[in-house]
């Protein structure tokens, strides 16, 4: 893996500017209580180099090991800006047995206005305690965060 986990191509005058995490290899078990966010610390933060509207896209590879067929287990992910969730960035993957089967949104793409220096991070929580919930990334399926500068403002 490259020594820099973030691939920047910053152009402070605008144009084709993006930030993204390099391919990552990790497994992050989410052990907390239901609906309590924790940072997926293996995914490096992205620091926004200049203000404007950015298109943010992320994908998360949830892993679920359900140990009881009569329960539900979900992994919920979201993008945070400076430690607070960005509404509209939420995604969920999970299984509810027997009635609802599986549900999956594994990532989102959205537009958001950022200031220079804002910090973007990936967070997640679990819903259900019926097994193991994790977010992973390897060559079988990647987790990553990307941001592309779109315009100076709405």
Coordinates of C-alpha atoms in Angstrom, one line a residue:
X1 CA 0.0 0.0 0.0
X2 CA 1.3 3.5 -0.7
X3 CA 2.6 5.5 2.2
X4 CA 0.1 8.2 1.8
X5 CA -3.5 6.9 2.4
X6 CA -5.1 9.9 0.7
X7 CA -4.7 10.7 -3.0
X8 CA -5.1 14.5 -3.4
X9 CA -5.1 16.5 -6.6
X10 CA -5.7 20.0 -5.2
X11 CA -6.2 23.0 -7.5
X12 CA -7.2 26.0 -5.4
X13 CA -8.6 27.7 -8.4
X14 CA -11.2 25.0 -9.0
X15 CA -11.5 22.7 -11.9
X16 CA -10.9 19.0 -11.6
X17 CA -10.0 18.6 -8.0
X18 CA -10.5 15.5 -5.9
X19 CA -9.5 13.7 -2.7
X20 CA -9.8 10.0 -2.1
X21 CA -8.6 7.3 0.2
X22 CA -6.2 4.8 -1.4
X23 CA -7.2 1.1 -1.4
X24 CA -7.4 0.0 2.2
X25 CA -7.0 -3.4 3.9
X26 CA -8.8 -3.6 7.3
X27 CA -11.6 -5.1 9.3
X28 CA -13.2 -2.9 12.0
X29 CA -15.6 -4.7 14.3
X30 CA -18.4 -2.5 15.7
X31 CA -19.0 -3.6 19.3
X32 CA -21.0 -0.6 20.6
X33 CA -24.6 -0.3 21.6
X34 CA -27.3 0.0 19.0
X35 CA -27.3 3.4 17.2
X36 CA -24.2 4.8 18.9
X37 CA -21.8 6.1 16.2
X38 CA -18.1 5.3 16.2
X39 CA -15.4 6.4 13.8
X40 CA -14.2 3.8 11.3
X41 CA -10.6 4.8 12.3
X42 CA -8.9 2.7 9.6
X43 CA -10.4 5.0 6.9
X44 CA -8.2 8.2 6.9
X45 CA -9.9 11.6 7.3
X46 CA -10.1 13.8 4.3
X47 CA -9.3 17.5 4.9
X48 CA -11.0 19.8 2.5
X49 CA -8.4 22.1 0.9
X50 CA -10.6 25.0 -0.1
X51 CA -14.3 26.1 0.2
X52 CA -17.1 25.3 -2.1
X53 CA -19.6 22.6 -3.1
X54 CA -18.1 19.1 -3.1
X55 CA -19.6 15.9 -4.4
X56 CA -18.9 13.3 -1.7
X57 CA -19.1 9.6 -2.4
X58 CA -18.4 6.7 -0.3
X59 CA -18.9 2.9 -0.2
X60 CA -18.7 0.7 2.8
X61 CA -18.3 -3.0 2.9
X62 CA -20.3 -4.2 5.9
X63 CA -19.8 -7.7 7.2
X64 CA -22.5 -9.4 9.2
X65 CA -22.5 -12.8 11.0
X66 CA -26.0 -13.4 12.4
X67 CA -26.1 -16.0 15.1
X68 CA -29.8 -16.1 15.7
X69 CA -32.4 -16.6 12.9
X70 CA -35.1 -14.7 14.8
X71 CA -33.2 -11.4 15.0
X72 CA -32.0 -8.5 13.0
X73 CA -28.4 -7.2 12.5
X74 CA -27.5 -4.1 10.5
X75 CA -24.5 -1.9 9.9
X76 CA -25.3 1.8 9.4
X77 CA -22.7 4.2 8.0
X78 CA -22.6 7.9 7.5
X79 CA -20.2 10.7 6.6
X80 CA -19.3 13.2 9.3
X81 CA -18.0 16.8 8.9
X82 CA -16.0 18.1 11.8
X83 CA -17.4 15.5 14.1
X84 CA -21.1 15.8 13.2
X85 CA -23.2 13.6 10.9
X86 CA -24.0 15.1 7.5
X87 CA -27.8 14.4 7.0
X88 CA -28.4 12.5 3.8
X89 CA -25.1 10.6 3.9
X90 CA -26.6 7.7 5.8
X91 CA -26.6 4.1 4.4
X92 CA -27.6 0.8 5.9
X93 CA -26.9 -2.9 5.2
X94 CA -28.4 -5.7 7.1
X95 CA -30.6 -8.7 7.5
X96 CA -33.8 -9.2 9.4
X97 CA -35.1 -12.7 9.7
X98 CA -37.5 -14.1 8.9
X99 CA -39.9 -11.4 7.6
X100 CA -37.8 -8.8 5.8
X101 CA -34.7 -10.6 4.4
X102 CA -31.8 -8.3 3.5
X103 CA -31.6 -4.6 3.0
X104 CA -28.6 -2.7 1.4
X105 CA -27.6 0.8 0.6
X106 CA -23.8 0.3 1.3
X107 CA -22.9 3.9 0.4
X108 CA -24.1 7.3 -0.8
X109 CA -23.2 10.1 -3.2
X110 CA -24.3 13.7 -2.3
X111 CA -23.4 17.4 -2.7
X112 CA -22.4 19.4 0.3
X113 CA -20.9 22.8 1.0
X114 CA -17.6 22.8 2.9
X115 CA -15.2 25.4 4.3
X116 CA -11.5 25.1 3.9
X117 CA -10.1 22.9 6.6
X118 CA -13.3 20.9 7.2
X119 CA -12.5 17.3 8.1
X120 CA -14.5 14.4 6.6
X121 CA -14.6 11.1 8.3
X122 CA -16.5 7.8 8.0
X123 CA -18.6 6.6 11.0
X124 CA -20.8 3.6 11.7
X125 CA -23.0 1.9 14.2
X126 CA -24.8 -1.4 14.6
X127 CA -28.5 -2.1 14.9
X128 CA -29.1 -5.4 16.7
X129 CA -26.9 -7.5 18.9
X130 CA -27.6 -10.9 17.2
X131 CA -24.1 -11.5 15.9
X132 CA -20.9 -9.8 14.7
X133 CA -21.1 -6.5 12.8
X134 CA -18.1 -5.0 11.0
X135 CA -16.9 -2.7 8.2
X136 CA -14.0 -4.2 6.1
X137 CA -11.9 -3.4 3.1
X138 CA -9.7 -5.7 0.9
X139 CA -9.4 -6.8 -2.7
X140 CA -12.8 -8.7 -2.4
X141 CA -14.6 -5.4 -1.7
X142 CA -13.4 -2.0 -0.8
X143 CA -14.5 0.7 1.6
X144 CA -13.4 4.2 0.6
X145 CA -14.3 7.9 0.7
X146 CA -14.0 10.3 -2.3
X147 CA -14.6 14.0 -2.6
X148 CA -14.7 16.0 -5.9
X149 CA -14.8 19.8 -6.0
X150 CA -17.8 21.0 -8.1
X151 CA -18.3 24.7 -7.6
X152 CA -17.5 27.7 -5.4
X153 CA -21.0 27.6 -3.8
X154 CA -24.7 27.1 -4.3

